Amino acid sequence: MAVLTVIGGSRHNPQALFPTGSCRHILAVTREGGPPVAAEATSWQKEQVSRAYVHALATQGGYTLCDWNVDKDGVDVTLRSGPWMVDIQLKCTQSPRIVRGGFSFDLDVETYDKLRNPDRSAPGHLALLIVPPDIGRWVIHQSESIVLACHGYWASLHGLGCASGSVTTAIHLPEHQPLTVKAMGTMFDAARRMANSAGRGVN
Amino acid sequence: MRMNPGFGPEEIRSYLKVAGWSPVSGSDLAELWRLPGSSEEVVLVPMKPGAPDFAKRTNILLNDLCRIESRDAITVHDAIATVYHDVTDLRASHPSLSDGSIPLEAGYELFISAKRLRVASAAASIRRQGHFRNFPARARDQAREVRLGQTRRGSYIVPIISQARSPEDVYAPQQEHIDIEVEETLFDRRVTATMSRALGVLEEMASARRQPTLSEIADSVGEGVSYELCQALTKVVNTESVGALDITFNWSRVAAPPPGSSAQVEFNRDAIDIVDRISRHLRTQLYTREHVIYGVITDLSRRPEEETGRVGIETLIKRRRRTVWIDLADEPYHLAVRCHDTGTPVRVRGVLSSPPGGTASMEVRQFGPDTSLGSDE
């Protein structure tokens, strides 16, 4: 069942996060006898576009990427810079929950507990990728480029306290923490600190 | 490939250490290790086995090591997992085994022989004599503690895995007491060393162009050869589908191989005929009952005018700590002083007298550092 797209909107309308521009839809669902409508993306499509986003940033930043096919320990991708690593759980939404100062995402407690565990040897993060409600606008072809029309935010979970809920817990992803190459650098700074505690001798 | 590592940070650290890596920095959560060279490598070692990312980090480390060492993941994994272990491979060969399978009967004998060899060697590590099923309880217990590894295809291989912790970390110079827990662990290594030495001597006798003399056979008992050890070999090789049995000792990388031990021995049908003859001779031979004790020197006493010195060795007898007193002539006494000064464990073979509640003493046939632990002295 196709869902009718709402073009334009207010601050609380997800579509408003993706201002319309000169673009060509590469995928659209057409309702018989009517205008194109947005398609609800499947979870694998959301997952893959999130990976593509992170992959592109990591490549630009010079980081390598371990891509796990099966998420058994709450991690979708591991970024590497030499010996240092950062783990990221990727979530993707077409309809983000906007809260004061950023976004909120309900993460399952099992994953949260794995990522926040203070015994980890590499820090755990949640990254929330926001994609247009209309899957046809996820990738925009321009004359000399293609634009991946999604943007992401991140939160470090390492060492956080117990979950507030029993099934899911709300994670705040601040607006001032966009997932960028620079943000990845910040994540690696934390990873370095974890493996370089001052005064710890190694025999 | 992602798998549960089956080992912890200590195994990883020990492996990296013996492979030439050195730690550069670390915290309680992770350590960085460096391998100097033309393309300097740095890897991260996770330190908390209970952490949810431990398996992931270890697998990434394994992949790094595979790339650096140009070896496959299973080989590197096994090398780390067995870094504290001696692995003895029993390999049955015969042209008919080329498809990687083995007849049930031959396989049964091979597995049973693995246990028999182990029990016989453990018994010989305690007493040098024929036991004729009257094995010391410690010898039977030890065979229960060793582990059986995965068999490997090709020629049919049964790996026996036993403990071999590094002796460097065991005793300090002028040690005052032995540590029972440490001694229990070291016994595994001593048994493997006895097995290796005894099989080496047996192979030497079996491959000589002449028949071994009675004197040589008697001496071999002192090296750990026994009726039971010979029987364990002959039963495998005499099965129809096994043409030869070779035994390889893969010594732990953290504990040096015992000096003089054999890395590999092989017994084919011709050799096994001679082993069989040695076995029959040992069956009828009257043994002098000799014990072997292992321990640390805790007492040394010798007056200037005395020709011999008195040495107290703390050891385990029936899993209890006891001091055994021995008298040593000038040269071995000085060796005992050096062993005491360096904290080197010693091994003494001889006739033991240990009356309950009385003073234990030994009439010494052989005294020296415990070479099974890799000491070179």
XYZ file of C-alpha atoms in Angstrom:
580
model
C 0.000 0.000 0.000
C 1.599 3.228 -1.118
C 1.563 6.256 1.116
C 0.826 9.651 -0.277
C 3.790 12.016 -0.013
C 3.451 15.304 1.780
C 5.600 17.932 0.139
C 6.932 20.791 2.216
C 5.953 21.259 5.847
C 6.800 22.683 9.185
C 9.751 22.053 11.577
C 7.885 19.039 12.872
C 7.241 17.668 9.459
C 10.006 15.244 8.380
C 9.715 16.344 4.811
C 10.801 19.800 5.888
C 14.231 18.332 6.693
C 14.710 17.708 3.010
C 13.926 20.891 1.094
C 12.954 20.204 -2.440
C 15.415 21.132 -5.134
C 16.215 20.423 -8.692
C 16.288 16.678 -8.788
C 15.104 13.660 -10.662
C 13.299 10.832 -8.923
C 15.030 7.524 -9.518
C 12.379 5.507 -7.793
C 8.801 6.410 -7.304
C 5.617 4.522 -6.930
C 2.800 5.686 -9.102
C -0.767 5.259 -7.985
C -2.943 4.339 -10.855
C -4.448 7.431 -12.302
C -2.766 9.761 -9.850
C 0.500 11.574 -9.086
C 3.652 9.809 -7.825
C 3.435 8.724 -4.176
C 6.147 7.951 -1.645
C 7.095 4.358 -0.918
C 7.769 3.139 2.612
C 11.284 1.737 2.455
C 11.972 -1.724 3.773
C 14.396 -2.166 6.643
C 17.135 -3.589 4.410
C 16.946 -0.539 2.188
C 17.314 1.736 5.189
C 20.193 -0.333 6.485
C 22.038 -0.290 3.195
C 21.684 3.424 2.636
C 22.987 4.001 6.173
C 26.021 1.871 5.434
C 26.576 3.740 2.177
C 26.461 7.033 4.056
C 28.966 5.892 6.668
C 31.114 4.266 4.023
C 31.344 7.506 2.078
C 32.307 9.546 5.138
C 34.837 6.947 6.320
C 36.427 6.884 2.894
C 36.757 10.660 2.882
C 38.256 10.572 6.373
C 40.739 7.861 5.480
C 39.221 5.334 7.840
C 38.777 1.709 6.949
C 35.576 -0.081 7.669
C 34.764 -3.550 8.971
C 31.280 -4.323 7.797
C 29.507 -7.010 9.814
C 26.932 -8.994 7.920
C 25.250 -10.196 11.068
C 24.787 -7.866 13.996
C 25.263 -10.160 16.990
C 26.794 -7.714 19.402
C 24.958 -4.493 18.708
C 27.388 -3.271 16.077
C 26.715 -2.737 12.378
C 30.010 -1.178 11.352
C 33.435 -0.809 12.912
C 35.604 2.060 11.773
C 39.362 1.651 11.967
C 42.228 4.053 12.020
C 45.385 1.987 12.455
C 44.924 -0.034 15.634
C 42.094 2.137 16.951
C 38.483 1.238 16.387
C 35.020 2.661 16.978
C 31.814 0.670 16.833
C 28.570 2.063 15.492
C 25.026 0.782 15.595
C 23.204 2.264 12.615
C 19.549 3.208 12.698
C 17.671 4.782 9.882
C 14.316 6.480 9.861
C 12.069 8.235 7.404
C 10.149 9.909 10.197
C 12.495 11.066 12.969
C 11.184 12.036 16.373
C 12.216 15.621 16.846
C 12.807 16.842 20.369
C 14.237 19.987 21.859
C 17.825 20.349 20.671
C 17.890 17.347 18.406
C 16.306 13.958 17.883
C 15.270 11.025 19.986
C 15.431 7.369 19.096
C 14.077 4.406 21.048
C 16.901 1.879 21.098
C 16.281 -1.633 22.349
C 17.770 -2.138 25.798
C 19.760 -5.223 24.790
C 21.702 -3.266 22.185
C 21.994 -0.260 24.471
C 23.544 -2.382 27.214
C 26.106 -3.839 24.832
C 27.142 -0.451 23.501
C 27.306 1.325 26.853
C 29.263 -1.501 28.552
C 32.256 0.075 30.334
C 34.412 -3.009 29.670
C 34.473 -2.442 25.921
C 37.885 -1.985 24.337
C 36.448 0.334 21.682
C 33.684 2.873 22.265
C 30.131 2.141 21.173
C 27.926 4.678 19.393
C 24.474 5.056 18.014
C 24.119 6.812 14.670
C 20.694 7.837 13.424
C 20.380 8.403 9.716
C 17.408 10.377 8.511
C 16.225 9.768 4.982
C 13.451 11.456 3.011
C 10.024 9.902 3.433
C 9.988 9.425 -0.314
C 12.520 6.767 -1.229
C 12.622 8.229 -4.702
C 14.492 11.205 -3.270
C 17.138 9.309 -1.347
C 19.554 9.517 -4.246
C 19.504 12.608 -6.366
C 21.221 12.674 -9.726
C 22.751 15.934 -10.784
C 24.730 16.730 -13.885
C 28.139 16.078 -12.288
C 27.285 14.284 -9.104
C 24.832 12.226 -7.229
C 23.591 13.407 -3.873
C 22.827 11.026 -1.069
C 19.935 12.888 0.445
C 20.310 11.754 4.028
C 21.853 13.190 7.100
C 22.847 11.638 10.382
C 23.441 12.369 14.040
C 25.415 10.445 16.593
C 25.619 9.800 20.296
C 28.324 8.111 22.314
C 26.846 5.450 24.568
C 30.046 4.218 26.177
C 29.790 4.254 29.961
C 26.230 5.624 30.136
C 23.891 4.566 32.938
C 21.160 1.932 33.052
C 18.303 2.091 30.579
C 15.232 4.041 31.595
C 12.839 1.495 30.121
C 12.753 -2.285 30.174
C 12.326 -2.876 26.440
C 13.605 0.302 24.827
C 15.335 3.410 26.023
C 15.238 6.850 24.477
C 18.590 8.038 23.159
C 19.061 11.738 22.593
C 20.971 12.632 19.461
C 21.895 16.303 19.726
C 21.456 18.525 16.735
C 25.003 19.809 17.235
C 26.399 16.278 16.730
C 25.889 15.664 13.015
C 27.556 12.537 11.704
C 30.420 13.963 9.697
C 34.058 13.136 9.021
C 34.962 15.502 11.841
C 32.634 13.624 14.174
C 34.427 10.406 13.306
C 37.675 12.094 14.341
C 36.100 12.889 17.707
C 35.070 9.242 18.092
C 38.653 8.135 17.440
C 39.971 10.596 20.010
C 37.842 8.791 22.583
C 39.076 5.415 21.327
C 42.693 6.525 21.736
C 42.035 7.715 25.264
C 40.608 4.294 26.131
C 43.798 2.497 25.088
C 46.170 5.109 26.458
C 45.192 5.648 30.043
C 47.885 7.723 31.675
C 50.128 5.974 34.125
C 49.224 2.461 33.049
C 52.435 0.539 32.457
C 52.486 -2.551 30.283
C 54.900 -5.355 30.970
C 35.012 -15.788 9.664
C 33.802 -14.813 13.129
C 34.270 -17.287 15.967
C 34.492 -17.326 19.710
C 38.179 -17.106 20.354
C 38.520 -19.790 23.039
C 41.383 -17.899 24.616
C 41.887 -14.753 26.650
C 44.145 -11.709 26.828
C 46.944 -13.610 28.580
C 47.259 -16.102 25.749
C 47.242 -13.254 23.227
C 49.878 -11.299 25.140
C 52.103 -14.355 25.551
C 51.757 -15.208 21.883
C 52.618 -11.679 20.776
C 55.585 -11.599 23.144
C 57.170 -14.755 21.762
C 56.388 -13.601 18.206
C 58.501 -10.462 18.687
C 55.816 -7.911 19.527
C 56.156 -5.541 22.462
C 53.557 -3.474 24.321
C 53.599 0.258 23.709
C 50.692 1.550 25.744
C 47.639 0.292 27.450
C 44.770 0.634 29.820
C 42.662 -1.878 31.710
C 40.456 -2.096 28.621
C 42.913 -2.391 25.752
C 46.604 -2.539 24.966
C 48.529 -1.585 21.859
C 51.359 -3.878 20.747
C 53.989 -3.022 18.189
C 56.023 -5.176 15.819
C 59.083 -3.338 14.609
C 60.106 -3.891 11.015
C 60.100 -2.371 7.564
C 56.366 -1.787 7.796
C 55.859 -1.273 11.508
C 52.642 -2.836 12.683
C 50.506 -1.921 15.690
C 47.585 -4.014 16.898
C 44.984 -3.579 19.606
C 44.566 -6.298 22.236
C 41.230 -6.324 24.097
C 41.757 -6.929 27.811
C 38.289 -7.778 29.142
C 37.100 -11.236 28.053
C 33.619 -10.531 29.444
C 33.124 -7.407 27.329
C 30.468 -7.642 24.605
C 33.000 -6.640 21.962
C 35.763 -9.029 23.046
C 35.049 -11.643 20.338
C 34.829 -8.953 17.670
C 38.101 -7.283 18.707
C 39.849 -10.649 18.919
C 38.673 -11.599 15.455
C 39.912 -8.319 14.050
C 43.245 -8.969 15.777
C 43.354 -12.487 14.301
C 42.744 -11.067 10.829
C 45.565 -8.585 11.376
C 47.923 -11.350 12.461
C 46.918 -13.542 9.494
C 47.815 -10.706 7.146
C 51.079 -9.884 8.917
C 52.195 -13.510 9.282
C 50.775 -14.636 5.915
C 49.051 -17.560 7.587
C 45.432 -18.691 7.593
C 43.020 -17.865 10.405
C 42.763 -21.373 11.843
C 46.538 -21.771 12.060
C 46.968 -18.455 13.853
C 43.969 -19.145 16.086
C 45.350 -22.548 17.112
C 48.811 -21.125 17.717
C 47.379 -18.588 20.187
C 44.944 -21.035 21.791
C 47.737 -23.527 22.476
C 50.438 -21.061 23.453
C 50.491 -22.488 27.006
C 50.128 -26.046 25.787
C 52.279 -28.827 24.487
C 50.473 -30.561 21.641
C 51.484 -34.139 20.892
C 50.266 -35.329 17.499
C 49.814 -39.066 17.024
C 49.734 -39.696 13.306
C 48.751 -43.056 11.911
C 49.830 -43.596 8.340
C 49.110 -46.237 5.759
C 48.523 -45.971 2.002
C 44.868 -46.842 2.575
C 44.362 -43.798 4.822
C 44.787 -41.324 1.982
C 41.091 -40.432 1.911
C 41.308 -39.054 5.452
C 39.280 -41.792 7.082
C 40.513 -44.645 9.223
C 39.032 -48.089 9.926
C 37.102 -48.061 13.164
C 39.308 -50.652 14.813
C 42.518 -48.810 13.944
C 40.984 -45.541 15.082
C 39.932 -47.135 18.357
C 43.459 -48.405 18.963
C 44.903 -44.999 18.124
C 42.695 -43.198 20.628
C 43.208 -45.836 23.306
C 46.943 -45.724 22.678
C 46.968 -41.977 23.180
C 45.689 -42.594 26.680
C 47.988 -45.560 27.284
C 51.055 -43.587 26.232
C 50.050 -40.781 28.521
C 49.379 -43.000 31.548
C 52.608 -44.956 31.000
C 54.612 -41.738 30.726
C 52.917 -40.225 33.773
C 53.660 -43.364 35.759
C 57.289 -43.272 34.615
C 57.453 -39.625 35.671
C 56.714 -40.792 39.211
C 58.361 -44.216 39.378
C 60.763 -45.876 36.983
C 59.480 -49.418 36.907
C 56.994 -51.687 35.194
C 53.575 -51.052 36.674
C 51.517 -53.863 35.125
C 48.269 -51.970 35.550
C 49.193 -50.959 39.070
C 49.628 -47.344 38.058
C 49.950 -44.573 40.624
C 46.608 -42.776 41.014
C 48.329 -39.534 40.009
C 49.240 -41.082 36.646
C 45.640 -42.072 35.922
C 44.394 -38.659 37.048
C 46.832 -36.924 34.761
C 45.531 -38.833 31.734
C 42.075 -37.581 32.620
C 43.290 -33.981 32.643
C 44.915 -33.876 29.226
C 42.631 -32.958 26.365
C 41.985 -34.343 22.950
C 42.133 -31.867 20.100
C 40.212 -31.993 16.821
C 41.394 -34.814 14.616
C 42.802 -33.716 11.286
C 42.108 -35.158 7.897
C 44.739 -36.497 5.551
C 46.885 -38.946 7.358
C 44.952 -39.584 10.539
C 46.127 -37.376 13.402
C 45.035 -37.392 17.025
C 46.314 -34.346 18.944
C 46.806 -34.612 22.718
C 46.856 -31.251 24.463
C 48.609 -30.826 27.812
C 49.607 -27.891 30.000
C 53.051 -26.295 29.779
C 53.205 -22.974 31.561
C 56.330 -20.905 31.406
C 58.842 -21.941 34.080
C 60.292 -18.423 34.133
C 57.293 -17.257 36.108
C 57.300 -20.185 38.477
C 60.028 -19.995 41.085
C 62.227 -17.207 42.377
C 65.879 -17.661 43.398
C 66.260 -19.243 46.836
C 62.635 -20.256 46.901
C 61.590 -21.400 50.348
C 58.604 -23.531 49.389
C 57.076 -25.131 46.348
C 53.640 -24.107 45.192
C 51.280 -27.081 45.021
C 49.164 -25.571 42.263
C 52.215 -24.779 40.165
C 53.597 -28.263 40.718
C 50.344 -29.801 39.500
C 50.599 -27.794 36.282
C 54.269 -28.550 35.799
C 53.564 -32.259 36.117
C 51.820 -32.165 32.733
C 54.943 -30.787 31.078
C 57.111 -33.321 32.895
C 54.966 -36.172 31.620
C 55.218 -34.932 28.036
C 58.975 -34.545 28.432
C 59.224 -38.091 29.820
C 57.147 -39.388 26.915
C 59.302 -37.600 24.386
C 62.555 -38.774 25.951
C 61.376 -42.362 26.384
C 60.041 -42.612 22.828
C 63.272 -41.087 21.521
C 65.327 -43.740 23.315
C 62.973 -46.467 22.102
C 63.176 -45.263 18.509
C 66.960 -45.184 18.748
C 67.028 -48.811 19.913
C 64.475 -49.857 17.310
C 66.309 -48.251 14.419
C 69.775 -49.544 15.315
C 71.178 -52.170 12.978
C 71.712 -54.542 15.887
C 69.484 -55.828 18.613
C 69.523 -53.713 21.792
C 71.579 -55.205 24.598
C 70.058 -56.095 27.952
C 72.067 -53.309 29.489
C 70.665 -50.787 26.997
C 67.159 -51.963 27.724
C 67.784 -51.633 31.464
C 69.143 -48.102 30.970
C 66.139 -47.162 28.867
C 63.912 -47.777 31.880
C 65.732 -44.923 33.584
C 64.703 -42.720 30.653
C 61.039 -43.617 31.051
C 60.671 -46.658 28.770
C 58.283 -49.191 30.224
C 56.421 -52.331 29.253
C 53.224 -50.326 29.038
C 54.725 -47.691 26.756
C 55.922 -50.366 24.342
C 52.539 -52.070 24.404
C 50.761 -48.815 23.588
C 52.841 -48.508 20.438
C 52.671 -52.093 19.276
C 48.899 -52.295 19.564
C 48.410 -49.449 17.100
C 51.024 -50.404 14.559
C 49.965 -54.053 14.608
C 46.469 -53.218 13.445
C 46.047 -54.126 9.802
C 45.474 -50.673 8.414
C 48.280 -48.816 10.195
C 51.697 -49.104 8.597
C 53.482 -46.609 10.791
C 52.865 -44.335 13.740
C 54.705 -41.098 14.054
C 54.500 -38.833 17.054
C 55.316 -35.166 16.868
C 55.863 -32.943 19.894
C 54.828 -29.345 19.348
C 56.227 -27.652 22.405
C 54.566 -24.595 23.850
C 56.149 -21.397 22.618
C 56.263 -19.900 26.094
C 58.235 -22.778 27.676
C 61.413 -23.843 25.918
C 61.470 -27.448 24.649
C 63.137 -29.804 27.138
C 66.782 -30.144 26.067
C 67.503 -33.519 24.504
C 63.843 -34.277 23.893
C 62.762 -35.629 20.532
C 60.686 -33.415 18.289
C 59.439 -36.378 16.257
C 59.659 -40.152 16.449
C 58.407 -42.791 14.045
C 57.685 -46.471 14.439
C 57.027 -48.550 11.339
C 56.370 -52.285 11.215
C 60.082 -53.208 11.350
C 60.717 -50.913 14.288
C 57.670 -52.202 16.097
C 59.003 -55.772 15.919
C 61.969 -54.653 17.984
C 59.750 -52.646 20.345
C 57.733 -55.824 20.783
C 60.854 -57.740 21.738
C 61.872 -55.021 24.218
C 58.354 -55.161 25.608
C 58.553 -58.938 26.157
C 61.893 -58.536 27.888
C 60.601 -55.804 30.171
C 57.658 -57.980 31.110
C 59.941 -60.573 32.647
C 62.537 -58.211 34.058
C 62.820 -57.591 37.758
C 62.811 -53.860 38.236
C 64.669 -51.898 40.816
C 61.945 -49.630 42.072
C 63.101 -46.083 41.460
C 61.158 -42.933 42.165
C 61.508 -39.616 40.455
C 60.911 -36.485 42.482
C 60.703 -32.888 41.288
C 60.930 -29.855 43.505
C 62.973 -26.941 44.745
C 66.005 -27.000 47.011
C 65.139 -25.478 50.357
C 68.061 -26.654 52.524
C 71.791 -26.933 51.928
C 74.288 -28.054 54.523
C 77.914 -29.060 54.239
C 80.859 -28.607 56.610
C 84.288 -27.769 55.122
C 85.760 -31.159 55.973
C 82.855 -33.192 54.624
C 83.029 -34.950 51.256
C 79.298 -34.831 50.702
C 76.676 -32.217 51.336
C 73.150 -32.693 52.602
C 70.371 -31.235 50.493
C 66.697 -30.835 51.369
C 64.307 -30.824 48.423
C 60.720 -29.814 48.897
C 58.535 -31.923 46.629
C 55.054 -33.376 46.289
C 54.588 -36.961 47.387
C 51.060 -38.210 46.877
C 50.050 -34.590 46.390
C 51.397 -33.534 49.775
C 54.316 -31.233 50.349
C 57.314 -33.063 51.855
C 61.034 -32.477 52.200
C 63.225 -35.287 50.888
C 66.835 -35.357 52.093
C 69.641 -36.480 49.810
C 73.422 -36.641 50.104
C 75.412 -35.344 47.184
C 79.100 -35.543 46.308
C 81.151 -32.419 45.663
C 80.238 -31.689 42.054
C 76.499 -32.359 42.206
C 76.371 -30.497 45.524
C 77.717 -27.380 43.809
C 75.138 -27.883 41.094
C 72.504 -28.007 43.832
C 73.805 -24.702 45.239
C 73.495 -23.101 41.802
C 69.976 -24.450 41.363
C 69.065 -23.053 44.779
C 70.563 -19.652 43.939
C 68.688 -19.404 40.654
C 65.405 -20.955 41.799
C 65.756 -23.728 39.233
C 63.555 -26.747 40.006
C 65.444 -30.034 40.252
C 64.709 -33.625 39.332
C 66.078 -36.528 41.361
C 65.856 -40.206 40.508
C 66.617 -42.877 43.063
C 65.296 -45.167 45.734
C 62.933 -43.274 47.976
C 62.257 -43.975 51.598
C 59.350 -41.997 52.998
C 58.006 -43.591 56.183
C 54.740 -42.027 57.324
C 55.543 -39.378 59.903
C 59.280 -39.957 59.483
C 62.001 -38.189 57.535
C 61.942 -38.852 53.803
C 65.244 -39.570 52.129
C 66.470 -40.801 48.785
C 69.418 -42.826 47.627
C 70.323 -40.831 44.552
C 70.936 -42.375 41.108
C 70.602 -39.170 39.133
C 70.416 -35.526 40.151
C 70.134 -32.348 38.102
C 67.994 -29.407 37.071
C 64.534 -30.341 35.863
C 65.255 -30.199 32.157
C 61.655 -31.006 31.276
C 60.904 -27.361 31.995
C 63.379 -26.189 29.409
C 66.318 -25.399 31.680
C 69.619 -25.546 29.839
C 71.887 -26.186 32.795
